[in-house]
Structure formats: structure tokens, C-alpha cells
Coordinates of C-alpha atoms and ligand atoms in Angstrom, one line a residue:
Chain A
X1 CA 12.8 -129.7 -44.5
X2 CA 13.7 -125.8 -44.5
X3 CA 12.9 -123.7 -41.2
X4 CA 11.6 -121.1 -42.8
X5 CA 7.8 -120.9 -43.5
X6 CA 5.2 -118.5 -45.4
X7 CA 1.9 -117.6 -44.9
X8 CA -1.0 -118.3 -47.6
X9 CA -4.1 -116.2 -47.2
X10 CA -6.5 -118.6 -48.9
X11 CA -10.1 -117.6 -50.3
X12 CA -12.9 -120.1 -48.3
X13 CA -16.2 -120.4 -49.6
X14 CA -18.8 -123.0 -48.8
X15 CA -22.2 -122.2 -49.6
X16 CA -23.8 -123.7 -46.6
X17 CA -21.3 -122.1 -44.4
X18 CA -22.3 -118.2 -45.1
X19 CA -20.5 -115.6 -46.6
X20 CA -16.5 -116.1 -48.4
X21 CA -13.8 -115.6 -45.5
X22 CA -9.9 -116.0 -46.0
X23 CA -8.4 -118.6 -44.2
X24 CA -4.7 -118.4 -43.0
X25 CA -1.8 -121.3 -43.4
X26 CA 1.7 -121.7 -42.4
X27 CA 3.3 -124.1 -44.7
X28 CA 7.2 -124.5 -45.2
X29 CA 8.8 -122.5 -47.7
X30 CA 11.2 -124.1 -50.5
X31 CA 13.0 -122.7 -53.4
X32 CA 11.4 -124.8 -55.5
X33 CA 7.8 -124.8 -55.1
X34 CA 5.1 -123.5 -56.8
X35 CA 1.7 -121.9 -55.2
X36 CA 0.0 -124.9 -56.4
X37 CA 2.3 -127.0 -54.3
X38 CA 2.0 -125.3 -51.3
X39 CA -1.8 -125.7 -51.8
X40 CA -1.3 -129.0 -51.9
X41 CA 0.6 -129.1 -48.6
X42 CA -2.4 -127.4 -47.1
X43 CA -4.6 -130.3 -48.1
X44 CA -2.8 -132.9 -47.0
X45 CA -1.1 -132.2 -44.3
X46 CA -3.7 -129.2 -42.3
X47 CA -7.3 -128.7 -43.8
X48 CA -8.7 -132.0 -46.4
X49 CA -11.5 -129.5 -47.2
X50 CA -9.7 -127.1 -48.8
X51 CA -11.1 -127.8 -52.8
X52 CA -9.4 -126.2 -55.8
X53 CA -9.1 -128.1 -59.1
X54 CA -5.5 -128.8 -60.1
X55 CA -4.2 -132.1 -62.7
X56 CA -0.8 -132.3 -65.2
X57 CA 0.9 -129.6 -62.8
X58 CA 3.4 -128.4 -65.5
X59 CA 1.5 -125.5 -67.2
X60 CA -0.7 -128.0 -70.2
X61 CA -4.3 -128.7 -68.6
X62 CA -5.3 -125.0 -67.4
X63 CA -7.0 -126.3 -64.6
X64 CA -4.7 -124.5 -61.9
X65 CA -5.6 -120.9 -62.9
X66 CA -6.3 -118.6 -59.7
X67 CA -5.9 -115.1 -58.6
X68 CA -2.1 -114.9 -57.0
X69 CA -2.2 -111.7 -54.6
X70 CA -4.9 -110.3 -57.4
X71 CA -3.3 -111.3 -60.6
X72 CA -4.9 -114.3 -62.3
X73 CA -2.3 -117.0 -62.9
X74 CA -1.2 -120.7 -63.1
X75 CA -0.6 -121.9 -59.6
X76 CA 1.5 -124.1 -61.0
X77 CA 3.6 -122.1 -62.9
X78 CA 3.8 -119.3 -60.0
X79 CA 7.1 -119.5 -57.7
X80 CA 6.5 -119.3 -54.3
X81 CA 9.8 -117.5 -53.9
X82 CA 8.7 -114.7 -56.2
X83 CA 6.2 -113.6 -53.6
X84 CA 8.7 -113.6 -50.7
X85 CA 8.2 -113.0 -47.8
X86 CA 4.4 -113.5 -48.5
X87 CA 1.5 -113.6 -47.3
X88 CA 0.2 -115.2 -50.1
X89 CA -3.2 -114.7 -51.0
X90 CA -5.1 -117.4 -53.3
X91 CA -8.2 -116.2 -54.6
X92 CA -10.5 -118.1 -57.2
X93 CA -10.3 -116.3 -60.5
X94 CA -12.6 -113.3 -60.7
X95 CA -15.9 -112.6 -62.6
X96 CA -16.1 -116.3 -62.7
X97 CA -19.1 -118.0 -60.3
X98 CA -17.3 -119.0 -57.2
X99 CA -18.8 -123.1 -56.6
X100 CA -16.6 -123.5 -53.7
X101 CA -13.3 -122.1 -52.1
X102 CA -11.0 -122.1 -54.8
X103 CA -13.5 -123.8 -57.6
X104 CA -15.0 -121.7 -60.3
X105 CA -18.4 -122.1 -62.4
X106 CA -16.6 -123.1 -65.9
X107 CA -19.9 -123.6 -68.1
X108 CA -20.4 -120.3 -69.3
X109 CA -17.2 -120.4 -70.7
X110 CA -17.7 -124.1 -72.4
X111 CA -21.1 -122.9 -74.0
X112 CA -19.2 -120.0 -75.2
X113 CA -15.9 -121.8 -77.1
X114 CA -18.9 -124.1 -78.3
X115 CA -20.3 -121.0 -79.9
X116 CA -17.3 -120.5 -82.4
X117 CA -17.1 -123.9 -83.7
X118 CA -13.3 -124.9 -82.4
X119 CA -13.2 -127.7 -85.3
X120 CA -12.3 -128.0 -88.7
X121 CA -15.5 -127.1 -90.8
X122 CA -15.7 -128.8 -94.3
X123 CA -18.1 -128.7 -96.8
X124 CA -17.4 -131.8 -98.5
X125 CA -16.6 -133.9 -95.0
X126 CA -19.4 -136.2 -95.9
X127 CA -18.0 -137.2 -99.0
X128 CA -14.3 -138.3 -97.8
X129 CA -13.8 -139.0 -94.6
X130 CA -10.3 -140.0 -95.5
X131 CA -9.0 -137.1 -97.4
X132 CA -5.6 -135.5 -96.8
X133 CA -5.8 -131.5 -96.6
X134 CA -2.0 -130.8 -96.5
X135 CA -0.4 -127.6 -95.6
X136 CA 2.7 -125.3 -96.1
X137 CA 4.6 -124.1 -93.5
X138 CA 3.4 -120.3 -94.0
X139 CA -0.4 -121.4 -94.0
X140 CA 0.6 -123.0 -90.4
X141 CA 2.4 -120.2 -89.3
X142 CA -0.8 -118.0 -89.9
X143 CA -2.5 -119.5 -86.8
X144 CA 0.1 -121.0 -85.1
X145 CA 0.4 -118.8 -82.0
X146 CA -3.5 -118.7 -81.5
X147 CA -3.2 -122.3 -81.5
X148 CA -1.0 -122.3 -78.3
X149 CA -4.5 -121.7 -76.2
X150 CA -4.8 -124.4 -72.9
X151 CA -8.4 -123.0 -71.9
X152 CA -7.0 -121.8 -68.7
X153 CA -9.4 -118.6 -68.4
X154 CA -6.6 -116.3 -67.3
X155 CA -7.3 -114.2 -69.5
X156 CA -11.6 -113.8 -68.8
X157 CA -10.3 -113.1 -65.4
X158 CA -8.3 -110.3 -66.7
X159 CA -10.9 -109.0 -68.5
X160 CA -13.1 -105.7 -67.7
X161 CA -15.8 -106.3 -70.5
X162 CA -16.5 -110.3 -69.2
X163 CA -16.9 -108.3 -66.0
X164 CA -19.4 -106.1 -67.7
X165 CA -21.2 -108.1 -70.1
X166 CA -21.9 -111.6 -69.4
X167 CA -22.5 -112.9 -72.9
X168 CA -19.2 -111.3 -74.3
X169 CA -17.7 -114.1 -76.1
X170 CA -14.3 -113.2 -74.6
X171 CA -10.6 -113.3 -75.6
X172 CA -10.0 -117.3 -75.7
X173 CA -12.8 -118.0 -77.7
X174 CA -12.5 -115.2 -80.3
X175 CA -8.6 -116.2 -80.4
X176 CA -9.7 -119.8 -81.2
X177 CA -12.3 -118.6 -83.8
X178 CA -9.4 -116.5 -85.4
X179 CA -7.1 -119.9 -85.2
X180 CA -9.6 -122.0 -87.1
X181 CA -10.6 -119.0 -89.3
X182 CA -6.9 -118.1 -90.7
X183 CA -6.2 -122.4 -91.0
X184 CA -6.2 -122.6 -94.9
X185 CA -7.6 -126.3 -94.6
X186 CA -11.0 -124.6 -92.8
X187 CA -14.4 -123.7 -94.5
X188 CA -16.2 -122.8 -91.4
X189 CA -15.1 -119.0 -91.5
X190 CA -18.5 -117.6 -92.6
X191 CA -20.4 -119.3 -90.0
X192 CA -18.2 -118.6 -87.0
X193 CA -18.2 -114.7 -88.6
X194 CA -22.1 -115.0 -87.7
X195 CA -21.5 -115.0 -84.2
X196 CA -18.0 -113.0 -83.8
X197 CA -19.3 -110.0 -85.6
X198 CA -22.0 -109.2 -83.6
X199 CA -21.9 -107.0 -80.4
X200 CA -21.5 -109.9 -78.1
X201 CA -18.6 -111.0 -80.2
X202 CA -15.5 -109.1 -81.1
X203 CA -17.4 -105.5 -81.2
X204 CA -17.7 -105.0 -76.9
X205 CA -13.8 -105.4 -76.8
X206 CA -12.0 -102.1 -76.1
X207 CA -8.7 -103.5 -76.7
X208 CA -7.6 -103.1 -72.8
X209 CA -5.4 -105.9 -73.8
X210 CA -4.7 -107.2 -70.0
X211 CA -5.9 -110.7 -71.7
X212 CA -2.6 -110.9 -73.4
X213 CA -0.3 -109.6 -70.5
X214 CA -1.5 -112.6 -68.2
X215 CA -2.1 -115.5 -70.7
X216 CA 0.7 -117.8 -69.7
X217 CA 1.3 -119.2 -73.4
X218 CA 2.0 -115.9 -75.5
X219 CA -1.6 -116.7 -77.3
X220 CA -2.5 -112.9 -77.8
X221 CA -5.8 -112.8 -77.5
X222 CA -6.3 -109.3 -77.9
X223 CA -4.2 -109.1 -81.2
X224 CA -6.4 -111.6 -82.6
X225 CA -9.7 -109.8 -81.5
X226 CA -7.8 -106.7 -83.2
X227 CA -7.3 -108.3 -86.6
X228 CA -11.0 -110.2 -86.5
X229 CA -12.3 -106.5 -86.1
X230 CA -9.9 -105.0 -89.2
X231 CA -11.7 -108.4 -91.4
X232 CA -14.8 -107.5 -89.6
X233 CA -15.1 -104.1 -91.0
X234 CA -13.7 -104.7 -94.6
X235 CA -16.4 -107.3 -94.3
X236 CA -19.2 -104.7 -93.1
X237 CA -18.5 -102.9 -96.1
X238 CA -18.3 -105.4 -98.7
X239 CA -22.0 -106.2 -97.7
X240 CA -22.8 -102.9 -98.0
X241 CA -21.6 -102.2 -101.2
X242 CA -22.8 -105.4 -102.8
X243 CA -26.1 -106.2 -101.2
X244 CA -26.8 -108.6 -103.9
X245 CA -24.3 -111.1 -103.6
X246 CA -25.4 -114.2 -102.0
X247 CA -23.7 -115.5 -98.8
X248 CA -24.3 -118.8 -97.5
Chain B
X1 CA -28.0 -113.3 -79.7
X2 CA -28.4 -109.7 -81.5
X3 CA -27.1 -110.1 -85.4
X4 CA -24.0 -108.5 -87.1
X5 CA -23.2 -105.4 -85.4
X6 CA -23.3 -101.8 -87.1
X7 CA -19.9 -101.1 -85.2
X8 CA -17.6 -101.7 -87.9
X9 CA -18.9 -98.4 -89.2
X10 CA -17.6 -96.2 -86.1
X11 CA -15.1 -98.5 -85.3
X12 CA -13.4 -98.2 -88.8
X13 CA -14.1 -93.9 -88.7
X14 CA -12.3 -94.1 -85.4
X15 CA -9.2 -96.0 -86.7
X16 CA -8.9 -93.5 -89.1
X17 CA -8.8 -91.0 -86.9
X18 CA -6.6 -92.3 -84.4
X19 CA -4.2 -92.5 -87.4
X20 CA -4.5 -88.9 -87.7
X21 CA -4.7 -88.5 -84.1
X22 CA -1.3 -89.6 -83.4
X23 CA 0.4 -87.8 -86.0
X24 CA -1.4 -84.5 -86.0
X25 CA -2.8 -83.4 -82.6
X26 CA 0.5 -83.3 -80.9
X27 CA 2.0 -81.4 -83.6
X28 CA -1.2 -78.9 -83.6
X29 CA -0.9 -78.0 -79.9
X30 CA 2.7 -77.1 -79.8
X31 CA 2.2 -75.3 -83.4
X32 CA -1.1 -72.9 -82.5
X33 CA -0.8 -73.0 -79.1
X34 CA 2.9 -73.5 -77.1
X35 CA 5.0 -72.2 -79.8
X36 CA 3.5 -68.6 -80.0
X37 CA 3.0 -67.8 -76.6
X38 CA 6.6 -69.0 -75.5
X39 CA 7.5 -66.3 -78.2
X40 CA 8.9 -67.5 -81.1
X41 CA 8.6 -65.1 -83.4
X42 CA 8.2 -67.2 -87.0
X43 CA 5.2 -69.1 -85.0
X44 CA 3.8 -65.7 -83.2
X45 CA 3.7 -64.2 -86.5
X46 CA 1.4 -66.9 -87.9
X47 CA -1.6 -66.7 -85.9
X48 CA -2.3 -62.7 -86.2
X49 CA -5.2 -61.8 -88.0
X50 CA -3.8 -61.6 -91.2
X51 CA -1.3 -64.6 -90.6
X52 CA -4.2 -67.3 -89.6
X53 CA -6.0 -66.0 -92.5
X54 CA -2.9 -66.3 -95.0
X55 CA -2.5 -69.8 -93.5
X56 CA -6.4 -70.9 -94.3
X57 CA -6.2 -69.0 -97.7
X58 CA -5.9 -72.2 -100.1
X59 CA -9.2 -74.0 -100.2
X60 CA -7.6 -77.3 -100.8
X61 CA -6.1 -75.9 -96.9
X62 CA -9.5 -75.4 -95.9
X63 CA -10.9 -78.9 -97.4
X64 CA -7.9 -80.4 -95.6
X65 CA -8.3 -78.7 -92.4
X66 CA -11.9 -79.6 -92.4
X67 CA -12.2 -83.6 -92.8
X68 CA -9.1 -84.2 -90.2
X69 CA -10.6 -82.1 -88.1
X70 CA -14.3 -84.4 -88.4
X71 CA -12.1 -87.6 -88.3
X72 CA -10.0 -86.6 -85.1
X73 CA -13.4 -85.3 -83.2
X74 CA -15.1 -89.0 -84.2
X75 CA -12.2 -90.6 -82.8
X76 CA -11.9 -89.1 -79.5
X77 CA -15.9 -89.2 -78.8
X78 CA -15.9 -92.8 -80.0
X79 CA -13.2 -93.7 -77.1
X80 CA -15.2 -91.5 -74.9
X81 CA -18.6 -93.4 -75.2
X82 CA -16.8 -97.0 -75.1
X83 CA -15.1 -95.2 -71.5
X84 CA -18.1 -94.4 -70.3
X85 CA -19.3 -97.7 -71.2
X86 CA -16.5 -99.4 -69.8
X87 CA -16.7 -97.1 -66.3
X88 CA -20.5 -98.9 -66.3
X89 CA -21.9 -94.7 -66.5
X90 CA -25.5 -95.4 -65.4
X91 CA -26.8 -94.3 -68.9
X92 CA -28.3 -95.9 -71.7
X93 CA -26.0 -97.1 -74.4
X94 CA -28.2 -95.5 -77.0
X95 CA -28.0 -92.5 -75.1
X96 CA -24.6 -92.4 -74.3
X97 CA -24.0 -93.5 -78.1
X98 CA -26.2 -90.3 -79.6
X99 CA -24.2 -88.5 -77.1
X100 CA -20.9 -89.0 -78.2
X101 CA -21.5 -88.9 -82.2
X102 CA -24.1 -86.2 -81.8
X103 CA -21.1 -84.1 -80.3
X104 CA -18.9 -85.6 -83.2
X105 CA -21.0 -84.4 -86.0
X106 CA -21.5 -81.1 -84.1
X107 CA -18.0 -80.4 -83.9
X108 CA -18.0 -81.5 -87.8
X109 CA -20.2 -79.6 -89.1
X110 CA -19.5 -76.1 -86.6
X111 CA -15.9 -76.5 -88.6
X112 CA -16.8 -76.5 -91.9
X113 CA -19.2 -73.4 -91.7
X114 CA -16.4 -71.7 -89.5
X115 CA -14.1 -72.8 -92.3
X116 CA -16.9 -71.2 -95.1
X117 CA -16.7 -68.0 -93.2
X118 CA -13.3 -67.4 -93.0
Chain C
X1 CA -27.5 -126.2 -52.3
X2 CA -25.6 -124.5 -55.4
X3 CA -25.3 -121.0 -54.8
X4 CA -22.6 -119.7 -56.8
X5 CA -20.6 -116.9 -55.5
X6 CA -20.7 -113.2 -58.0
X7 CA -16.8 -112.0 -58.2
X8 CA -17.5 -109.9 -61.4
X9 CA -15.3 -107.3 -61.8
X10 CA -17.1 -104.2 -61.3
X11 CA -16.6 -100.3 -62.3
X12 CA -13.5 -99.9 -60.7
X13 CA -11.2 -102.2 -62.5
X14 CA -9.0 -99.8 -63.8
X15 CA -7.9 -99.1 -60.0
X16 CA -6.3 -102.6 -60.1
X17 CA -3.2 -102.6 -60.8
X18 CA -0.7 -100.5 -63.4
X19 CA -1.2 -101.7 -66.4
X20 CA -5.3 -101.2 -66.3
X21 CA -4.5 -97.7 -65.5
X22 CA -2.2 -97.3 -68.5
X23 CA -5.2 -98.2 -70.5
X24 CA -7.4 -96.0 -68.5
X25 CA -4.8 -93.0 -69.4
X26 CA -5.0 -94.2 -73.0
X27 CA -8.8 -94.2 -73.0
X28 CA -9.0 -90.7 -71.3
X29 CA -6.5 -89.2 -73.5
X30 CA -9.5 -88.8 -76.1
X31 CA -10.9 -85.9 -73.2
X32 CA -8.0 -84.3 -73.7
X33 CA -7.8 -84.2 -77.7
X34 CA -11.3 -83.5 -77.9
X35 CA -10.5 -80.8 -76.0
X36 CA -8.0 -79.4 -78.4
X37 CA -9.6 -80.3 -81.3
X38 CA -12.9 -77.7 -80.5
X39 CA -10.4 -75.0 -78.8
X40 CA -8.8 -75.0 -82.4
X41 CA -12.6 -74.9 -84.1
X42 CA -13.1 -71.6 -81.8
X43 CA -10.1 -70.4 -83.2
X44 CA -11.3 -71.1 -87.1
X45 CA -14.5 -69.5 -85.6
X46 CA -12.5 -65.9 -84.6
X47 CA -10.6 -65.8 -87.8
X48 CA -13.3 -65.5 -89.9
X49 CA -14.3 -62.6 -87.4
X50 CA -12.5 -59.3 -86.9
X51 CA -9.4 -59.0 -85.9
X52 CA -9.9 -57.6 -82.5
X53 CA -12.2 -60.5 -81.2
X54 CA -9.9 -62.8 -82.7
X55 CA -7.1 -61.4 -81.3
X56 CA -9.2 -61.6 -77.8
X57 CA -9.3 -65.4 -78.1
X58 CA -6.3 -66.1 -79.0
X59 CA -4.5 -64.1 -76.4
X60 CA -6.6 -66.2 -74.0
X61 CA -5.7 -69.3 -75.6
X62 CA -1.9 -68.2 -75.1
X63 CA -2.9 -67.4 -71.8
X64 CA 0.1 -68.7 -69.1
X65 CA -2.7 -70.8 -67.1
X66 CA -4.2 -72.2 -70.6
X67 CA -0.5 -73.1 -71.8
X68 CA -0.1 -75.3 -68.8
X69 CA -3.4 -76.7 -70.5
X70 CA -1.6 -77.5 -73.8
X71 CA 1.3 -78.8 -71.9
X72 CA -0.8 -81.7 -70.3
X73 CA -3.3 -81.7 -73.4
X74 CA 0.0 -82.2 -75.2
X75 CA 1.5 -84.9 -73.1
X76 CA -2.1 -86.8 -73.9
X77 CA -1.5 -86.4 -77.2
X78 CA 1.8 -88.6 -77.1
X79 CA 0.2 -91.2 -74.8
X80 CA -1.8 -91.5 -77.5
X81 CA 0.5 -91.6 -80.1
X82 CA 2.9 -93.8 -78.4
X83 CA 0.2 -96.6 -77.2
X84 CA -0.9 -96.4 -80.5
X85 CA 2.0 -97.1 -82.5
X86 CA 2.7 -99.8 -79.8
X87 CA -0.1 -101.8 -80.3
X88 CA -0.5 -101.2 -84.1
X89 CA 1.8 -104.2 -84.9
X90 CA -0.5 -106.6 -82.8
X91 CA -3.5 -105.8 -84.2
X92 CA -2.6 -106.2 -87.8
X93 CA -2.3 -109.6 -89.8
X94 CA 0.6 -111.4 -89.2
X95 CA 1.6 -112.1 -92.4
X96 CA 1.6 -109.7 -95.4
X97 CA 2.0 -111.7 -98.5
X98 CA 3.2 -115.2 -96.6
X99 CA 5.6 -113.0 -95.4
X100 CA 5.7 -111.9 -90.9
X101 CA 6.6 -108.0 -90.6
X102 CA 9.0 -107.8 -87.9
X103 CA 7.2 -105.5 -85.4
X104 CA 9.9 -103.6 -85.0
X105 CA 9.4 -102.7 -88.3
X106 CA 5.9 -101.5 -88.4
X107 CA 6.6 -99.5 -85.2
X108 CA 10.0 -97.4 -86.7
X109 CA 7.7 -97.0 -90.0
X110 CA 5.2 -95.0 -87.9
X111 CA 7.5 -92.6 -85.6
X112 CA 9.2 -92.3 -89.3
X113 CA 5.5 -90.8 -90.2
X114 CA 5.1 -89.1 -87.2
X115 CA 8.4 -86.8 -87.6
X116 CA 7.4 -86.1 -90.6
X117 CA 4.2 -85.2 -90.8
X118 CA 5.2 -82.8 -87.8
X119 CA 8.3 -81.4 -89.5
X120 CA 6.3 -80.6 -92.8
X121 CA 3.2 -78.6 -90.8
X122 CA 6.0 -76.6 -88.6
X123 CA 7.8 -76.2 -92.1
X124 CA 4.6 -74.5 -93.4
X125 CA 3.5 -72.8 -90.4
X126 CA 7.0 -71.0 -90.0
X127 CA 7.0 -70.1 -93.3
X128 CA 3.8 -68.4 -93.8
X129 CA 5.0 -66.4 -90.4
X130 CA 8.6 -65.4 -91.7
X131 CA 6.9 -64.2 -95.0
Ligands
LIG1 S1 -5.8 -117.4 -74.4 FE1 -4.1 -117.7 -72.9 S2 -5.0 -116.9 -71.0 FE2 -6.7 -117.3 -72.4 S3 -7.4 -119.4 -71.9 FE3 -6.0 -119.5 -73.6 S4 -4.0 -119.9 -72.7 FE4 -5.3 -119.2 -71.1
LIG2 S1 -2.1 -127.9 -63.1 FE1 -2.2 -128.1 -65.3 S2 -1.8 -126.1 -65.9 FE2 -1.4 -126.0 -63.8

């Protein structure tokens, strides 16, 4: 075990307890850890009531997502030695409910990628459940990259319009309704265009584009709120100018 | 939830005029109003009396001058309400909103009848 | 009991770090060209008017104090510009015809636009002045 040490400055909150405080820990410093691991030193070796969510460790689940000295990020993709000498400070992700110390309020945000259908949509699903829809390798490479999404709500903390309006879809849902929308095998693009072009949905974005600086997987949420807007208004005028065609 | 929005209509007016934005406005500052007064004389010479006038002579000039002029000024007063917005001013969004294109089409429509008179 | 804690971001969330304020330039660089934009109405305005009262206004506008004006209106102007041609290539499709535009590209394309668009109006503008 090193010598050396650094000092987290950790977000506490328990309900019953008052008020949020910061809570300071020395924990030993190693080349090789992550913020999520010396987290984990914390719990186990100094304070078992320190609570922050946390599974696979290695950047797939999204669960580890917190503020690192104000920036949202994956704890366990964020090198200690990168904030040498520290403090550290570990907050839970902002404009999300706070439930407890490090634990956000995530339901807002499932109702809301529940809203944009994040499924294949087919007409004719009833018909053939065991029909192949194949696809080129251009028609996957139109949605690939807003594919790469691992729900890790970086990029809602990053976000100045969640902070503002609380029923703003945001950037990983609207990413996700772009990914199933440009997937050639989908039918559900008029349906999830219900909800995406109204005010709540791509229209409050101002393209401050901070979404895409932190999201840990190159997903570009903001580009894809960018290019829903550009169908979006192509769209507002076709209706316009042809009021009497029929859309289911 | 509220319906399909009615923003594609600014928002798409706006684009537009960021276009023009970005490659007009720098070029009309430094061409009316840095290049004259930092005396050189080609650019001095345009904006006497009878230069400005030579300059808006063609109407197709005037027509021209006119709609980028609109476009531009619905750009920048678009941004300017979603800022406002987006600093949380303690104003109505409809107010703030007939604010911003109210000045827009004032700006418009001042232009073209100063265009007219010429 | 539940009682979640509120850690929205509020009004000031430009303030946090660089690349908000960038934005917030970006966003505030519309003051500026608005700004520009009814200066050079005014100007319309005098030159359908006599010469004397447009000459008044335009010898204000050339001003010293109201060129430092241009000067930052102008640098407000590129930020705009710039962040604009920047961001163009993430905010349209992907793909043009099953085929990705290198962004790169689309970026070089505008600036390409830019110089000359500006060359042809200082073109015009010169030559109405030397004739
Ligand atoms: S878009 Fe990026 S930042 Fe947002 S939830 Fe998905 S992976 Fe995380
Ligand atoms: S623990 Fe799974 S992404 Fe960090």
C-alpha cells in the first residue's frame, strides 16, 4: 500500500438527518484507481453508510454517474490521479432528486425514455412473429452512434433546459427516439414524432450542447436533437401545405 | 402534454438567418462602418450622400438589402427570447415571445419603407 | 420519510464552467448583431434624407468611440460565424445519399462561402467608391 493519500469531499444526505453536508475522507492514493474505487474504500473500510449506486464497474451499466469536482461523470471511468492532489469532491448528479447521499430519483427519467417508444415498432408484428427484417450496412450506420447510449444521465445533469423545464424529454431520450427513428427496419417513426415535436420534446433545446461534451460514449445527443428539429420543420411544413393528407 | 409545437416556424426563419448571419454581418460592419472611418478612401467614398445612394440604386439592391436584412433581425431576436428564456427572465413566455418577434417585424418592416424612400 | 432533495440547475448555469460560457457568448452574440443590423436600418433611414442629416449620422456612426463598437460588434459577429460553422456538421444528417460527409468537409465548404461572399460585397462596395 502507497503512503500517499487524498482527500474525498463527499456529498451526505439523509433525509432524517437535516439538511445535505460534505463529509471528508482520507483514503490511499493509487495510480490505478478510479473515484468509484476510492468510494468504495470509504465504505468498507471507514463509513458502511455511505450509499451510492455502482454495478459492472467498467463504463456499460451507467449506474456510477456523479458530479466529479462539478462535472458529471462515470466514477468509474474517472482517474483518481487526474484530479491530483485533490480534494475530491463527489456530488450526486445535479437537477436530479437527491434520495440519499450519492443516490439520485431515476423515475422521471424512466417515464420519459418510456415516452419515445425505445423498441422496434411494426405494423404487421402480429402477423409474423418470426420474420427476418435484414439490413445493409449503410442503414445500420444511420443510427449506429445513437445506439451507443448506456442510460447513464450524464448528460441530463449537463443540461440547463432539464434544469428549467421538468417535462423536457431531454438529450438521451430524444437520441434514442432518433436511433429507432432512422433504423430502416422501424415503423414507429410517426408515433414517436407525436411526442418529440412538441415543446416538451425537441423544440425547448437551445443547442447548448454540454450533453454531448460529457456523455462518456460519443452518443451526441445534441446532434441528434439538431437533425430531429431539421425533419421536424420539413415536417411542419409538409402538413401545412397539404392539410388533406391523412396521417395515421 | 401540449401537441406539435408551432416552433418549426421560427426555428426554421432563424436557421435561415443564421446562414446569413455568419456570412454577411461581419462583412457589413467592417464594410459601412470600420473601413470608412479608418480612411480608406475606395470605402470612404461609398457612404457619401451620393455614394450610399449609387449603391441602393438597383431595386433588385433594394429587394436584396431588404429580405436579409428581415431574416438576420428574426435570427438574432429569436436567440434573444430563447436567452432570456434560458437565463429563467421573470417574464411570461408569451410576452417575452411577442417581444422578441414584435421587435423582428418592426425592424422588417422600418427597412423596407426606409428602403421605399430612398 | 422520502423527501427528495431539489439540485436543479438554476439561472446561473452558464457561470459553471468554460464551455457553458462559450455558449452563453454564442447566445449573446445575437445583442450584438441586432445591434448592427438597426444601426445599418438608421443609416437606410438618413439616405433617403438630405445629405446634411445623413451625413450627421454617419459621421457619428464613424465616431472613434462607436468604432470600438463595431470592433467588439465585429468580433460577435465571428463568434457567431465560427460556432456556427462548427456545429453545422453535427446537426445535419449523417448520411447524404448512403454516403457520411466528412465534417471536415462541410466545415471548409462554409469558410469557402464565407470568403466569398465577403470578397464579392467589398468588390462591389469599392467599386461603386472608386467610380
Ligand atoms: S446519451 Fe450519453 S450521456 Fe446521455 S445517458 Fe446516454 S450514454 Fe449517458
Ligand atoms: S459502474 Fe457501470 S458504468 Fe460505472
Amino acid at each position: 500500500m502507497s503512503d500517499t493519500t487524498i482527500q474525498l469531499e463527499v456529498f451526505r444526505y439523509r433525509p432524517d438527518n437535516g439538511g445535505p453536508t460534505f463529509q471528508s475522507y482520507e483514503v490511499p492514493y493509487h495510480d490505478d484507481w478510479v473515484v468509484l474505487d476510492a468510494l468504495n474504500y470509504v465504505k468498507n473500510y471507514i463509513d458502511g453508510s455511505l450509499s451510492f449506486r455502482w454495478s459492472c464497474r467498467m463504463g456499460v451499466c451507467g449506474s456510477c454517474g456523479m458530479q466529479v469536482n462539478g462535472e458529471p461523470a462515470l466514477t468509474c471511468a474517472a482517474f483518481v490521479r487526474d484530479h491530483m492532489p485533490g480534494p475530491i469532491r463527489v456530488e450526486p448528479l445535479v437537477n436530479f432528486p437527491v434520495e440519499r447521499d450519492l443516490v439520485v430519483d431515476i423515475n422521471g427519467f424512466m417515464e420519459k425514455l418510456d415516452h419515445v417508444k425505445p423498441y422496434l415498432v411494426r405494423d404487421d408484428e402480429a402477423d409474423d412473429l418470426s420474420a427476418e427484417y435484414l439490413q445493409t450496412p449503410t442503414q445500420l450506420d444511420r443510427y449506429k452512434q445513437f445506439s451507443m447510449c448506456i442510460n447513464c444521465m450524464l448528460c441530463y445533469a449537463a443540461c440547463p433546459v432539464i434544469g428549467r423545464v421538468d417535462e423536457f424529454i431531454g438529450p438521451a431520450a430524444l437520441a434514442l427516439a432518433q436511433r429507432y427513428n432512422l433504423d430502416s427496419r422501424d415503423q414507429g417513426k410517426n408515433m414517436r414524432q407525436d411526442v418529440i415535436f412538441q415543446n416538451e420534446g425537441i423544440w425547448e433545446c437551445t443547442f447548448v450542447g454540454e450533453c454531448s461534451e460529457v456523455c462518456p460514449k460519443h452518443v451526441d445527443p445534441a446532434g441528434a436533437i439538431q437533425q430531429a428539429k431539421l425533419e421536424g420543420a420539413v415536417d411542419y411544413y409538409k402538413r401545412l401545405l397539404t392539410p388533406w393528407a391523412r396521417r395515421s | 402534454m401540449s401537441g406539435r409545437s408551432h416552433e418549426p416556424l421560427f426555428w426554421s426563419l432563424f436557421v435561415v438567418g443564421s446562414v446569413l448571419a455568419a456570412v454577411i454581418v461581419p462583412a457589413l460592419i467592417l464594410v459601412t462602418s470600420v473601413f470608412g472611418p479608418f480612411g480608406w478612401r475606395w470605402f470612404a467614398d461609398a457612404f457619401t450622400h451620393d455614394g450610399i445612394r449609387d449603391l441602393l440604386q438597383h431595386s433588385i439592391v433594394r429587394l436584396a438589402i431588404g429580405a436579409v436584412i428581415a431574416l438576420i433581425a428574426v435570427h438574432a431576436c429569436h436567440r434573444l427570447r430563447h436567452l432570456a428564456i434560458d437565463l429563467h427572465a421573470p417574464l411570461p413566455a408569451g410576452l417575452i415571445g411577442v417581444l422578441a418577434y414584435g421587435s423582428a417585424a418592426a425592424v422588417a418592416v422600418l427597412t423596407a419603407i426606409f428602403l421605399a424612400l430612398v | 420519510m422520502n423527501r427528495p432533495l431539489d439540485r436543479r440547475l438554476g439561472w446561473t448555469w452558464w457561470t459553471r464552467n468554460g464551455s457553458y460560457f462559450r455558449i452563453f457568448l454564442r447566445e449573446a452574440t445575437s445583442a450584438f448583431i441586432l445591434a448592427e443590423v438597426v444601426l445599418f436600418m438608421l443609416l437606410l433611414h438618413k439616405a433617403g434624407q438630405d445629405a446634411e442629416t445623413y451625413l450627421a449620422y454617419r459621421d457619428f456612426l464613424w465616431h472613434p468611440l462607436m468604432v470600438v463598437f463595431h470592433l467588439v460588434a465585429l468580433a460577435f459577429a465571428l463568434w457567431h460565424t465560427i460556432s456556427f460553422f462548427l456545429i453545422a456538421p453535427n446537426a445535419l444528417p449523417g448520411q447524404v445519399a448512403g454516403r457520411r460527409i466528412p465534417a471536415a468537409f462541410i466545415i471548409g465548404q462554409q469558410f469557402a462561402g464565407l470568403a466569398a461572399v465577403t470578397l464579392l460585397l467589398f468588390l462591389w462596395v469599392a467599386w461603386v467608391g472608386a467610380t
